């Protein structure tokens, strides 16, 4: 800092009651006059920017911003050249600053400057030099500098020599040239021809994908549409989803997000998008049609195209934290509107409570924060057409003052909301705070990512389970976790992989993570992969290793799609996508993170896709594989046949001791005669019965097929020991005979 600036900083210091310096001004404010625009009182609701025609027939836009504790709010309008004009909002209703500006039309770019005290020691971080994004902006135009965030976007002096107090030193340089702006959007009701699939939970098969990564390399998508909402809506992209048979896509975050400074400085970007800054705006980087409002219509057209194909749209949403990070993070929106009102602060008020591992945590107990989240959720359902949400780190949202509370305001509001209680709700049931692991604890209406399913299935197929008790629970719907409070088996979203971690192919190809490309010294990403490389780390030309890996992939996919619950696949796993052993590809916006469609030219990977599609079709045809109620395990008829039974390789039902004994083989019998509930016509649901034999041992095993009353004859439907699967039933076997099950194989047999 220059000596003149130092003198100004010294002059700008003031002390709190305890004598600590609370503010130091760095740099002079611009002195050039800024044009002002006329403003009328307007309306305090709804929040955000809403275009309308005034009572005198003059078109304009209502602007409304909740800014509790602020001393003043300026609306800032920007023309195409970036020239700024301002309107001071003088109307204040219940902490909402509002005004109507005639002549402001859709496409207008805008932001806010919020005035108030600068006193970080008490959590007050108002700084009118910083242009702030409207939390309710429904479109965002512009981006941050590609080489790193400019120091001007920080409310404090980012490069202050004494970093331990840098967050207390105010930076008065104007941030407007360096930050994106909100865009006024015209409301359009264009859903008349849309028909939501409304797939029941029990019938759902979820496919997690990244809008850009799924289409960026797709040869059937025109080049100008790749990586965009329009690309995902293209018939070539939708054809793959339809052929596969999935019922819903779960999109990695599409809320407007920002890239972290440390990534930009390394030439990387936040690829996954778990760094939200605008909860109403579709991320502009995925728009092919434009970023001054066109992205909204493009997103809606994508949703309509997926709905027309019978596919629901679920959004992965990040309401637990924002891109503003901790006290040393940038000032982009909420931090400058009312830092104390939006974020959970530590007792000293200067620093943030961090239950997310991302520097901050939204204070969801506050009514206006809860309103922000629920307004956003309803907007995406009613105006953008989506069918459900997967909540990142949902335990952070369920915290009351400190502890996770299943009667928290957030969960209570969702449960009674007439819009939100009708859509699909998926919790990632943990956060990084104390007591944050809550698998099995969320109330009815909610489903959960079941990581105990993931870990158990991985361990079984690498032959690392001490016994098969856990595997029995996971295959049959995890009743130990979810059979309470009226919850059903579909409360469990079963998955073996997700965006976070190894791909399915890497799970059988690597024992260790290889994240060097992330630039963090391979320290990032989990060490607990529960993977097995089948004898060689990474790529190999060894035909025996490659054959074993493909067999393991077939085993994992078959197990997932035969298990009771809701299966979730990850885009590309059905055709052998690899990330080269990177288990944390959050910053790999390149071939590492994108789906490689050329894999389908390989006969082996094409066969894996065919098996996956066949298993999904089998699941859709047979209600016994997608039960709506938990198994009872009791006999419902005089012959002693039960809805679920377990068998050892001897063909005998498992005893208590068998469950505790080391074992690599498990037989699961599913009766199609005892399915609870009735169909839509009131008739009893009847189906075929099946015997699934899962053998994780490396050597073949003799398995005796159970006789009457279970069956008199069986026919093979799926045999993962074979790369090519027969389209017709395979070999038939009499009950009571012993069949040879090859090492590391799943056999699915239909009872005849």
mmCIF file of N, CA and C in Angstrom, residues 508-574:
data_model
loop_
_atom_site.group_PDB
_atom_site.id
_atom_site.type_symbol
_atom_site.label_atom_id
_atom_site.label_comp_id
_atom_site.label_asym_id
_atom_site.label_seq_id
_atom_site.Cartn_x
_atom_site.Cartn_y
_atom_site.Cartn_z
ATOM 1 N N UNK A 508 -12.694 -51.064 -10.162
ATOM 2 C CA UNK A 508 -12.109 -52.401 -10.348
ATOM 3 C C UNK A 508 -10.742 -52.324 -11.018
ATOM 4 N N UNK A 509 -10.188 -51.098 -11.142
ATOM 5 C CA UNK A 509 -8.908 -50.916 -11.828
ATOM 6 C C UNK A 509 -7.844 -50.256 -10.965
ATOM 7 N N UNK A 510 -8.226 -49.699 -9.823
ATOM 8 C CA UNK A 510 -7.280 -48.958 -8.985
ATOM 9 C C UNK A 510 -7.486 -49.308 -7.517
ATOM 10 N N UNK A 511 -6.381 -49.506 -6.822
ATOM 11 C CA UNK A 511 -6.439 -49.651 -5.363
ATOM 12 C C UNK A 511 -6.292 -48.306 -4.663
ATOM 13 N N UNK A 512 -5.696 -47.337 -5.373
ATOM 14 C CA UNK A 512 -5.401 -46.039 -4.760
ATOM 15 C C UNK A 512 -5.898 -44.923 -5.675
ATOM 16 N N UNK A 513 -6.187 -43.786 -5.064
ATOM 17 C CA UNK A 513 -6.580 -42.604 -5.844
ATOM 18 C C UNK A 513 -5.363 -42.033 -6.565
ATOM 19 N N UNK A 514 -5.619 -41.391 -7.699
ATOM 20 C CA UNK A 514 -4.566 -40.764 -8.493
ATOM 21 C C UNK A 514 -5.069 -39.381 -8.904
ATOM 22 N N UNK A 515 -4.989 -38.438 -7.966
ATOM 23 C CA UNK A 515 -5.583 -37.116 -8.141
ATOM 24 C C UNK A 515 -4.545 -36.033 -8.406
ATOM 25 N N UNK A 516 -3.375 -36.408 -8.913
ATOM 26 C CA UNK A 516 -2.307 -35.431 -9.093
ATOM 27 C C UNK A 516 -2.727 -34.265 -9.977
ATOM 28 N N UNK A 517 -3.572 -34.524 -10.969
ATOM 29 C CA UNK A 517 -3.980 -33.462 -11.899
ATOM 30 C C UNK A 517 -4.771 -32.360 -11.206
ATOM 31 N N UNK A 518 -5.275 -32.612 -10.007
ATOM 32 C CA UNK A 518 -6.027 -31.589 -9.280
ATOM 33 C C UNK A 518 -5.129 -30.526 -8.662
ATOM 34 N N UNK A 519 -3.834 -30.782 -8.641
ATOM 35 C CA UNK A 519 -2.900 -29.782 -8.147
ATOM 36 C C UNK A 519 -2.844 -29.651 -6.646
ATOM 37 N N UNK A 520 -3.291 -30.671 -5.921
ATOM 38 C CA UNK A 520 -3.295 -30.602 -4.458
ATOM 39 C C UNK A 520 -2.423 -31.687 -3.835
ATOM 40 N N UNK A 521 -1.448 -32.146 -4.604
ATOM 41 C CA UNK A 521 -0.508 -33.126 -4.074
ATOM 42 C C UNK A 521 -1.132 -34.470 -3.748
ATOM 43 N N UNK A 522 -2.221 -34.794 -4.411
ATOM 44 C CA UNK A 522 -2.946 -36.056 -4.187
ATOM 45 C C UNK A 522 -3.471 -36.171 -2.758
ATOM 46 N N UNK A 523 -3.627 -35.018 -2.077
ATOM 47 C CA UNK A 523 -4.154 -35.035 -0.719
ATOM 48 C C UNK A 523 -5.682 -34.995 -0.705
ATOM 49 N N UNK A 524 -6.281 -34.514 -1.785
ATOM 50 C CA UNK A 524 -7.736 -34.392 -1.839
ATOM 51 C C UNK A 524 -8.361 -35.739 -2.186
ATOM 52 N N UNK A 525 -9.662 -35.853 -1.930
ATOM 53 C CA UNK A 525 -10.358 -37.100 -2.230
ATOM 54 C C UNK A 525 -10.176 -38.111 -1.117
ATOM 55 N N UNK A 526 -11.133 -39.020 -1.008
ATOM 56 C CA UNK A 526 -11.107 -39.990 0.077
ATOM 57 C C UNK A 526 -10.050 -41.068 -0.131
ATOM 58 N N UNK A 527 -9.538 -41.591 0.979
ATOM 59 C CA UNK A 527 -8.666 -42.764 0.933
ATOM 60 C C UNK A 527 -9.475 -44.056 1.046
ATOM 61 N N UNK A 528 -10.719 -43.939 1.462
ATOM 62 C CA UNK A 528 -11.553 -45.114 1.731
ATOM 63 C C UNK A 528 -12.351 -45.466 0.474
ATOM 64 N N UNK A 529 -11.670 -46.075 -0.499
ATOM 65 C CA UNK A 529 -12.313 -46.372 -1.774
ATOM 66 C C UNK A 529 -12.964 -47.751 -1.820
ATOM 67 N N UNK A 530 -12.534 -48.675 -0.978
ATOM 68 C CA UNK A 530 -13.052 -50.049 -0.978
ATOM 69 C C UNK A 530 -13.039 -50.621 -2.393
ATOM 70 N N UNK A 531 -11.933 -50.403 -3.067
ATOM 71 C CA UNK A 531 -11.772 -50.837 -4.446
ATOM 72 C C UNK A 531 -10.786 -51.995 -4.518
ATOM 73 N N UNK A 532 -10.740 -52.634 -5.681
ATOM 74 C CA UNK A 532 -9.784 -53.722 -5.926
ATOM 75 C C UNK A 532 -9.382 -53.658 -7.389
ATOM 76 N N UNK A 533 -8.078 -53.580 -7.650
ATOM 77 C CA UNK A 533 -7.601 -53.395 -9.018
ATOM 78 C C UNK A 533 -7.475 -54.691 -9.803
ATOM 79 N N UNK A 534 -7.884 -55.798 -9.214
ATOM 80 C CA UNK A 534 -7.852 -57.108 -9.883
ATOM 81 C C UNK A 534 -6.436 -57.561 -10.214
ATOM 82 N N UNK A 535 -5.459 -57.021 -9.503
ATOM 83 C CA UNK A 535 -4.099 -57.520 -9.632
ATOM 84 C C UNK A 535 -3.107 -56.574 -10.258
ATOM 85 N N UNK A 536 -3.569 -55.548 -10.963
ATOM 86 C CA UNK A 536 -2.680 -54.577 -11.610
ATOM 87 C C UNK A 536 -3.259 -53.185 -11.387
ATOM 88 N N UNK A 537 -2.413 -52.238 -11.026
ATOM 89 C CA UNK A 537 -2.885 -50.876 -10.810
ATOM 90 C C UNK A 537 -3.010 -50.140 -12.138
ATOM 91 N N UNK A 538 -4.225 -49.737 -12.484
ATOM 92 C CA UNK A 538 -4.448 -48.933 -13.682
ATOM 93 C C UNK A 538 -4.496 -49.732 -14.964
ATOM 94 N N UNK A 539 -4.188 -49.049 -16.066
ATOM 95 C CA UNK A 539 -4.277 -49.656 -17.390
ATOM 96 C C UNK A 539 -3.328 -50.844 -17.519
ATOM 97 N N UNK A 540 -3.753 -51.810 -18.291
ATOM 98 C CA UNK A 540 -2.945 -52.998 -18.522
ATOM 99 C C UNK A 540 -3.362 -53.640 -19.831
ATOM 100 N N UNK A 541 -2.458 -54.430 -20.404
ATOM 101 C CA UNK A 541 -2.763 -55.229 -21.595
ATOM 102 C C UNK A 541 -3.004 -56.684 -21.241
ATOM 103 N N UNK A 542 -2.960 -57.017 -19.958
ATOM 104 C CA UNK A 542 -3.153 -58.394 -19.521
ATOM 105 C C UNK A 542 -4.611 -58.800 -19.750
ATOM 106 N N UNK A 543 -4.818 -59.725 -20.673
ATOM 107 C CA UNK A 543 -6.170 -60.130 -21.033
ATOM 108 C C UNK A 543 -6.939 -60.737 -19.885
ATOM 109 N N UNK A 544 -6.264 -61.483 -19.015
ATOM 110 C CA UNK A 544 -6.959 -62.112 -17.885
ATOM 111 C C UNK A 544 -7.443 -61.061 -16.889
ATOM 112 N N UNK A 545 -6.616 -60.037 -16.643
ATOM 113 C CA UNK A 545 -7.018 -58.968 -15.730
ATOM 114 C C UNK A 545 -8.185 -58.186 -16.320
ATOM 115 N N UNK A 546 -8.115 -57.876 -17.603
ATOM 116 C CA UNK A 546 -9.194 -57.133 -18.242
ATOM 117 C C UNK A 546 -10.503 -57.907 -18.214
ATOM 118 N N UNK A 547 -10.428 -59.216 -18.453
ATOM 119 C CA UNK A 547 -11.640 -60.035 -18.418
ATOM 120 C C UNK A 547 -12.239 -60.067 -17.019
ATOM 121 N N UNK A 548 -11.379 -60.168 -15.991
ATOM 122 C CA UNK A 548 -11.864 -60.173 -14.614
ATOM 123 C C UNK A 548 -12.511 -58.842 -14.266
ATOM 124 N N UNK A 549 -11.898 -57.746 -14.701
ATOM 125 C CA UNK A 549 -12.471 -56.437 -14.404
ATOM 126 C C UNK A 549 -13.859 -56.297 -15.011
ATOM 127 N N UNK A 550 -14.019 -56.736 -16.246
ATOM 128 C CA UNK A 550 -15.329 -56.609 -16.888
ATOM 129 C C UNK A 550 -16.355 -57.506 -16.203
ATOM 130 N N UNK A 551 -15.914 -58.657 -15.729
ATOM 131 C CA UNK A 551 -16.836 -59.515 -14.985
ATOM 132 C C UNK A 551 -17.259 -58.835 -13.686
ATOM 133 N N UNK A 552 -16.320 -58.186 -13.005
ATOM 134 C CA UNK A 552 -16.658 -57.482 -11.773
ATOM 135 C C UNK A 552 -17.627 -56.332 -12.037
ATOM 136 N N UNK A 553 -17.450 -55.649 -13.161
ATOM 137 C CA UNK A 553 -18.405 -54.592 -13.516
ATOM 138 C C UNK A 553 -19.803 -55.172 -13.705
ATOM 139 N N UNK A 554 -19.874 -56.319 -14.367
ATOM 140 C CA UNK A 554 -21.182 -56.948 -14.559
ATOM 141 C C UNK A 554 -21.785 -57.358 -13.222
ATOM 142 N N UNK A 555 -20.940 -57.839 -12.323
ATOM 143 C CA UNK A 555 -21.433 -58.236 -10.996
ATOM 144 C C UNK A 555 -21.992 -57.042 -10.234
ATOM 145 N N UNK A 556 -21.279 -55.937 -10.259
ATOM 146 C CA UNK A 556 -21.705 -54.760 -9.510
ATOM 147 C C UNK A 556 -22.997 -54.186 -10.073
ATOM 148 N N UNK A 557 -23.091 -54.078 -11.392
ATOM 149 C CA UNK A 557 -24.306 -53.543 -12.004
ATOM 150 C C UNK A 557 -25.496 -54.467 -11.785
ATOM 151 N N UNK A 558 -25.267 -55.769 -11.895
ATOM 152 C CA UNK A 558 -26.364 -56.719 -11.687
ATOM 153 C C UNK A 558 -26.850 -56.680 -10.249
ATOM 154 N N UNK A 559 -25.930 -56.624 -9.308
ATOM 155 C CA UNK A 559 -26.314 -56.534 -7.900
ATOM 156 C C UNK A 559 -27.153 -55.285 -7.658
ATOM 157 N N UNK A 560 -26.702 -54.150 -8.181
ATOM 158 C CA UNK A 560 -27.415 -52.888 -7.990
ATOM 159 C C UNK A 560 -28.838 -52.972 -8.527
ATOM 160 N N UNK A 561 -29.012 -53.515 -9.717
ATOM 161 C CA UNK A 561 -30.309 -53.478 -10.374
ATOM 162 C C UNK A 561 -31.232 -54.607 -9.938
ATOM 163 N N UNK A 562 -30.730 -55.563 -9.162
ATOM 164 C CA UNK A 562 -31.590 -56.593 -8.579
ATOM 165 C C UNK A 562 -31.957 -56.283 -7.135
ATOM 166 N N UNK A 563 -31.328 -55.272 -6.538
ATOM 167 C CA UNK A 563 -31.571 -54.967 -5.134
ATOM 168 C C UNK A 563 -32.881 -54.209 -4.970
ATOM 169 N N UNK A 564 -33.543 -54.444 -3.840
ATOM 170 C CA UNK A 564 -34.756 -53.705 -3.505
ATOM 171 C C UNK A 564 -34.372 -52.294 -3.066
ATOM 172 N N UNK A 565 -35.102 -51.306 -3.555
ATOM 173 C CA UNK A 565 -34.782 -49.902 -3.324
ATOM 174 C C UNK A 565 -34.765 -49.193 -4.663
ATOM 175 N N UNK A 566 -34.241 -47.980 -4.693
ATOM 176 C CA UNK A 566 -34.173 -47.190 -5.922
ATOM 177 C C UNK A 566 -32.731 -47.190 -6.416
ATOM 178 N N UNK A 567 -32.463 -47.795 -7.572
ATOM 179 C CA UNK A 567 -31.077 -47.808 -8.063
ATOM 180 C C UNK A 567 -30.689 -46.485 -8.693
ATOM 181 N N UNK A 568 -29.432 -46.079 -8.475
ATOM 182 C CA UNK A 568 -28.887 -44.893 -9.123
ATOM 183 C C UNK A 568 -27.609 -45.263 -9.858
ATOM 184 N N UNK A 569 -27.596 -44.976 -11.146
ATOM 185 C CA UNK A 569 -26.415 -45.159 -11.978
ATOM 186 C C UNK A 569 -25.743 -43.818 -12.200
ATOM 187 N N UNK A 570 -24.462 -43.847 -12.549
ATOM 188 C CA UNK A 570 -23.724 -42.636 -12.874
ATOM 189 C C UNK A 570 -23.413 -42.650 -14.363
ATOM 190 N N UNK A 571 -23.611 -41.519 -15.028
ATOM 191 C CA UNK A 571 -23.445 -41.443 -16.474
ATOM 192 C C UNK A 571 -22.096 -41.997 -16.909
ATOM 193 N N UNK A 572 -22.130 -42.923 -17.828
ATOM 194 C CA UNK A 572 -20.932 -43.508 -18.387
ATOM 195 C C UNK A 572 -20.521 -44.811 -17.748
ATOM 196 N N UNK A 573 -20.993 -45.102 -16.535
ATOM 197 C CA UNK A 573 -20.636 -46.369 -15.893
ATOM 198 C C UNK A 573 -21.140 -47.561 -16.693
ATOM 199 N N UNK A 574 -22.240 -47.363 -17.420
ATOM 200 C CA UNK A 574 -22.817 -48.456 -18.191
ATOM 201 C C UNK A 574 -22.002 -48.785 -19.434
#
